[in-house]
PDB file of C-alpha atoms in Angstrom:
ATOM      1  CA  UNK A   1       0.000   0.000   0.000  1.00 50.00           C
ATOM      2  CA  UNK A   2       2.666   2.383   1.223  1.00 54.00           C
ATOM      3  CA  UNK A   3       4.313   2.320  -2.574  1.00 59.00           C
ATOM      4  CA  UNK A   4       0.524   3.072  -4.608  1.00 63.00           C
ATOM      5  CA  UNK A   5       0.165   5.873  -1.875  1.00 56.00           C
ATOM      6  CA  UNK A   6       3.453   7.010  -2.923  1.00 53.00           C
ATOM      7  CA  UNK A   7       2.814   6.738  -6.748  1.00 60.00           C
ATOM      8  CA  UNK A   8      -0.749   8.594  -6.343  1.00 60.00           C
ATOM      9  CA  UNK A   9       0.909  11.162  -4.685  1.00 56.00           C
ATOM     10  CA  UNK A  10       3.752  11.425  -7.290  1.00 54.00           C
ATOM     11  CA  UNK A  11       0.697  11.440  -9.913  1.00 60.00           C
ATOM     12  CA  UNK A  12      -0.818  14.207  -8.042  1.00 61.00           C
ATOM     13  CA  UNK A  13       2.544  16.384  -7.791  1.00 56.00           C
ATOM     14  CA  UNK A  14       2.664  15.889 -11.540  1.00 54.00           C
ATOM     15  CA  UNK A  15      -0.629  16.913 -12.670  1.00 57.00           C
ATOM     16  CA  UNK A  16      -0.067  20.288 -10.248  1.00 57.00           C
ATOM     17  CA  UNK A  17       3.076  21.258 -11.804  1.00 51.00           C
ATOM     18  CA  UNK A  18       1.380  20.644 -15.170  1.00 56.00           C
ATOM     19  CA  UNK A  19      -1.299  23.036 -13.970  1.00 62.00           C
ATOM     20  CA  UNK A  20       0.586  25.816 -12.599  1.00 70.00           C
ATOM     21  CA  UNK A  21       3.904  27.245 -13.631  1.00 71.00           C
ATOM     22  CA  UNK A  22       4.572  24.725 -16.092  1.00 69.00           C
ATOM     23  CA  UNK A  23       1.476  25.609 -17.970  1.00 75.00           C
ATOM     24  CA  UNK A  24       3.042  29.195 -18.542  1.00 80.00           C
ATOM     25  CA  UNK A  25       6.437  28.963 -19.022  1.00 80.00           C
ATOM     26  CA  UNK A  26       6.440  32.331 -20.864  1.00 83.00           C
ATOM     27  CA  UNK A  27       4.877  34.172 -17.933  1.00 83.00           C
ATOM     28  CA  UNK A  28       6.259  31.955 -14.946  1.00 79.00           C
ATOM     29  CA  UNK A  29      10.120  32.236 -15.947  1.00 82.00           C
ATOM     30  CA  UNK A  30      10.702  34.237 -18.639  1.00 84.00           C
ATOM     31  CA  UNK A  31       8.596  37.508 -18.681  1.00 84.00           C
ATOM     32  CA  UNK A  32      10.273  38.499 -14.705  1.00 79.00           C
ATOM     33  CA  UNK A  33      13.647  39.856 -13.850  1.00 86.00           C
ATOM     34  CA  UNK A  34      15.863  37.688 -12.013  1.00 92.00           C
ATOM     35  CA  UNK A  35      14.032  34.305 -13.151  1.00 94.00           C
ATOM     36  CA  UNK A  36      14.663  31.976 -16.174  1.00 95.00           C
ATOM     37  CA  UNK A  37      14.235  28.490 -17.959  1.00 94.00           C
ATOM     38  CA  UNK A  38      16.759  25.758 -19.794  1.00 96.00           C
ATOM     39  CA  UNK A  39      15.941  23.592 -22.118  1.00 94.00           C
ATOM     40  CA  UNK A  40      18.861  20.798 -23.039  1.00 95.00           C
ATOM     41  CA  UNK A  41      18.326  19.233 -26.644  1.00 95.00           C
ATOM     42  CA  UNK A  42      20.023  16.263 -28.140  1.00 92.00           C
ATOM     43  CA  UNK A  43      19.321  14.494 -30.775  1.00 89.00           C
ATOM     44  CA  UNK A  44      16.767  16.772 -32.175  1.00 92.00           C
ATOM     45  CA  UNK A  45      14.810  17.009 -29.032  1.00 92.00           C
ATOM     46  CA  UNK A  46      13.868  17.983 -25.453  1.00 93.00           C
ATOM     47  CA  UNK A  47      15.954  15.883 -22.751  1.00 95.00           C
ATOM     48  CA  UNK A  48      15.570  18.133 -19.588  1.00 94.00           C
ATOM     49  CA  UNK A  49      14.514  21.128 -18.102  1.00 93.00           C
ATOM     50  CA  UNK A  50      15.029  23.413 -15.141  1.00 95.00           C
ATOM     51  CA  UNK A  51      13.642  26.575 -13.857  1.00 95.00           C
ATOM     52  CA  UNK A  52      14.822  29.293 -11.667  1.00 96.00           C
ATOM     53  CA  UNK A  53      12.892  32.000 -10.106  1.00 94.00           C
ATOM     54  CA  UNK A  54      13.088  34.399  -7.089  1.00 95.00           C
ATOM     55  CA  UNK A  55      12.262  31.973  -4.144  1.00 92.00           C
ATOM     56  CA  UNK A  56       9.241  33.253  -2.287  1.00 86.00           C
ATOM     57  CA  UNK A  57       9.983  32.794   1.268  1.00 79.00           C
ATOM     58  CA  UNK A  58      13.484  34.506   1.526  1.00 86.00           C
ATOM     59  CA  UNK A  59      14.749  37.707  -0.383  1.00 89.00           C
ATOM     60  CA  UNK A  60      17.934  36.772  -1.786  1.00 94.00           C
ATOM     61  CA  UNK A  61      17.467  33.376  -3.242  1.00 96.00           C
ATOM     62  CA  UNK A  62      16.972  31.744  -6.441  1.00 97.00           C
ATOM     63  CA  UNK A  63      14.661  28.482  -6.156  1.00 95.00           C
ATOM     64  CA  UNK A  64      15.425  26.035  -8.616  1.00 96.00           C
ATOM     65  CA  UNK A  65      11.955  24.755  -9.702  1.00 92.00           C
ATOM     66  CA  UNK A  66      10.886  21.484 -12.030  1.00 89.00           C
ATOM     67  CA  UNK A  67      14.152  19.784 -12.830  1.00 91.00           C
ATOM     68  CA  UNK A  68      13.598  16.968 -14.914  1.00 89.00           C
ATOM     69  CA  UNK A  69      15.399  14.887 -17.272  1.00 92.00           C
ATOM     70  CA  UNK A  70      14.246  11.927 -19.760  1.00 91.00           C
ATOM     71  CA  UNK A  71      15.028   8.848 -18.342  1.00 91.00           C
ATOM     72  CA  UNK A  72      16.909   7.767 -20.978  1.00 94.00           C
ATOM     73  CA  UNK A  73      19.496  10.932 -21.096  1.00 94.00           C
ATOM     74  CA  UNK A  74      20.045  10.444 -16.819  1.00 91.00           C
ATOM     75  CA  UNK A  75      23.651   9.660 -15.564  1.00 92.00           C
ATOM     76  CA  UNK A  76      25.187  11.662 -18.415  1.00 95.00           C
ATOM     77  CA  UNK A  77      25.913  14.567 -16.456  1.00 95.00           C
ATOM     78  CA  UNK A  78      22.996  16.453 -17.767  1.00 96.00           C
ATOM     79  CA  UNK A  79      21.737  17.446 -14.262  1.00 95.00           C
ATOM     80  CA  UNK A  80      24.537  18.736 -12.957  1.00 96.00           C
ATOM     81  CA  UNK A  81      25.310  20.749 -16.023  1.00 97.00           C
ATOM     82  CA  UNK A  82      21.629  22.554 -15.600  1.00 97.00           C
ATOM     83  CA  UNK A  83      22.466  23.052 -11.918  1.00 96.00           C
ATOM     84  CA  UNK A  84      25.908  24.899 -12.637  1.00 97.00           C
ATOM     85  CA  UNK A  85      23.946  27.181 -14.792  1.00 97.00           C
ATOM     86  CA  UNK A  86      21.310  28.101 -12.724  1.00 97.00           C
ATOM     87  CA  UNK A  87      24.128  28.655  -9.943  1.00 97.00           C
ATOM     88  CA  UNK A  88      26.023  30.746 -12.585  1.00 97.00           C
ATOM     89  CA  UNK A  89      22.944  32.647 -13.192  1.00 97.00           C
ATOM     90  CA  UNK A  90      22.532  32.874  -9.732  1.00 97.00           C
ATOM     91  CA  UNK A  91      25.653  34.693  -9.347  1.00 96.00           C
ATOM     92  CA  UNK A  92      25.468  36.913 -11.999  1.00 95.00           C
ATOM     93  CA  UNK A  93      22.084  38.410 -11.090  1.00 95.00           C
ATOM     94  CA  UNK A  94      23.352  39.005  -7.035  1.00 95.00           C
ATOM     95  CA  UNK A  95      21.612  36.195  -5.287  1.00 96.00           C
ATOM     96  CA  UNK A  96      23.079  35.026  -1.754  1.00 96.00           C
ATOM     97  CA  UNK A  97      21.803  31.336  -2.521  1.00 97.00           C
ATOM     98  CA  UNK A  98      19.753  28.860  -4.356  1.00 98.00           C
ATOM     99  CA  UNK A  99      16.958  26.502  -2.948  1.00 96.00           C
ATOM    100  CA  UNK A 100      15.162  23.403  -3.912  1.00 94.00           C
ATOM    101  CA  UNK A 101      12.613  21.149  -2.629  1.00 87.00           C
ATOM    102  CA  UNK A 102      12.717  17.460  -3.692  1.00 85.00           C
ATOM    103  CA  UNK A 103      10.401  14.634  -2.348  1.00 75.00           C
ATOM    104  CA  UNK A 104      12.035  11.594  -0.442  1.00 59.00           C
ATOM    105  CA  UNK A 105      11.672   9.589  -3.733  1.00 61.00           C
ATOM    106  CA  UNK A 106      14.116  11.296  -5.400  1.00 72.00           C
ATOM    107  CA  UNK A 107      17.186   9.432  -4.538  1.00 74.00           C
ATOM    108  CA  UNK A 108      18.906  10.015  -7.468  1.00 85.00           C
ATOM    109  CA  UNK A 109      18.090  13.533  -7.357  1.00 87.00           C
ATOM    110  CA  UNK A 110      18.843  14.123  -4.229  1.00 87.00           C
ATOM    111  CA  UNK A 111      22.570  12.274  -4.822  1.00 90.00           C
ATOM    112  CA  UNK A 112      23.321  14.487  -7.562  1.00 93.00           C
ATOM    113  CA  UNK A 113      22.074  17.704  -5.420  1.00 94.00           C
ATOM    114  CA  UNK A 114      24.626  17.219  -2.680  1.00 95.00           C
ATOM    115  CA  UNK A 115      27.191  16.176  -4.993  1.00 95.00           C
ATOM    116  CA  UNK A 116      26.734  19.682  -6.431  1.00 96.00           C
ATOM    117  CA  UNK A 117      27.463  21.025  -2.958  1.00 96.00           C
ATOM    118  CA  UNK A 118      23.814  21.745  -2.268  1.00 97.00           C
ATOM    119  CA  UNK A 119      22.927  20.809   1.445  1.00 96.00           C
ATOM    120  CA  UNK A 120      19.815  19.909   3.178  1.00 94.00           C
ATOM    121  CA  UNK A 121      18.373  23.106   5.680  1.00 92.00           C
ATOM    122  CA  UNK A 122      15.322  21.855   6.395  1.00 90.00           C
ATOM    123  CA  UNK A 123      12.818  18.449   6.327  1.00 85.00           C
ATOM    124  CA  UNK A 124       9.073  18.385   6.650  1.00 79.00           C
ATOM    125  CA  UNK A 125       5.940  15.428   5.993  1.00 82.00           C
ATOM    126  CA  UNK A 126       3.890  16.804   3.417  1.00 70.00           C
ATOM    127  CA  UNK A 127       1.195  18.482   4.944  1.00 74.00           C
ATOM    128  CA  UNK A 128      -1.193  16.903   2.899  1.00 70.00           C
ATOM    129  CA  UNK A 129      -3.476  13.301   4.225  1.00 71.00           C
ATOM    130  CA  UNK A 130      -1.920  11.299   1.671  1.00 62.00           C
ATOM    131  CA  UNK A 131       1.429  12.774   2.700  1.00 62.00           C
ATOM    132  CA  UNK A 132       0.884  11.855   6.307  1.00 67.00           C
ATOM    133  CA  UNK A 133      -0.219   8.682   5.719  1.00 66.00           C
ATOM    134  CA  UNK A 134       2.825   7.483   3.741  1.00 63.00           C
ATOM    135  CA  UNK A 135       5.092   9.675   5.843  1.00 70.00           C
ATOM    136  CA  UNK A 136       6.176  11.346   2.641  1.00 72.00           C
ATOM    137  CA  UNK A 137       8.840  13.662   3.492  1.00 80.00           C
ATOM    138  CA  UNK A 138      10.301  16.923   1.315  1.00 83.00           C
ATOM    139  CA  UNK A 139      13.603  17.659   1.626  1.00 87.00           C
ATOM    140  CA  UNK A 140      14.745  21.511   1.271  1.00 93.00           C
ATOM    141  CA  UNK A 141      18.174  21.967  -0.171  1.00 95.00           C
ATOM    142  CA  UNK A 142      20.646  25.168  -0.357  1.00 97.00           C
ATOM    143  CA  UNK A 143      23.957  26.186  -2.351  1.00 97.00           C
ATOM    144  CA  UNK A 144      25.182  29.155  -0.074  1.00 97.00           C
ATOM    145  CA  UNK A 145      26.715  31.182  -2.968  1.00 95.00           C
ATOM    146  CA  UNK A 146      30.322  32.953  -1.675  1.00 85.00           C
ATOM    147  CA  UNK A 147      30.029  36.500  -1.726  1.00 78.00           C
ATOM    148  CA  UNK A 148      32.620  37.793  -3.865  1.00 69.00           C
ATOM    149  CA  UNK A 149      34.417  40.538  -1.692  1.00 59.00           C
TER     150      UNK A 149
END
């Protein structure tokens, strides 16, 4: 049971992106200062994504939003690649760090976060019923970005 919870609730996370900023991509991440959105193409198509926008919580920091990469194109170094840019990007526009949340699912994801250098802050159960009953947790990342003096 505890694995179909998880999968409905993966389902569910889906369709919501799908719904929201991902709907708009134009408007969400392109149309604002200090927010953006890759694309990486090979072979004559779409292989991953990432967004970046001012986080909403905390002046100062970039969240990195809806990273995703065909199954098929992972272990390439294609996610790291995306998450160098959106650090450079980072940088460049005068943010003081970059956040992420990624579901306990994620292992591979959340590998390939820390070996970027980013580093969990914070951990939380979804605060949802289906995330309480499978004790789903979100993890919330950071990459502190040095300040250069």
């Amino acid at each position: 049971m505890g694995r179909q919870l998880l999968g409905y609730i993966w389902s569910r996370y889906i369709d919501h992106c799908l719904q929201e900023d991902l709907l708009d991509i134009q408007g969400t991440y392109l149309a604002g200062k200090g927010s953006c959105f890759w694309v990486a193409e090979a072979d004559e198509c779409v292989v991953a994504i990432v967004g970046a926008r001012p986080a909403e919580e905390r002046r100062g920091e970039l969240m990195l939003k809806r990273m995703s990469v065909r199954k098929d194109y992972r272990g390439l170094g294609i996610a790291k690649a995306l998450c160098r840019t959106v650090i450079a990007f980072a940088r460049e526009c005068g943010y003081q760090s970059v956040v992420l949340n990624t579901l306990m699912v994620q292992h591979e994801a959340r590998a390939m976060y820390e070996d970027v250098g980013f580093r969990v802050y914070h951990r939380y159960v979804l605060p949802t019923i289906y995330g309480r009953l499978a004790r789903c947790t979100v993890s919330k990342y950071r990459y502190d970005i040095p300040s250069v003096d």
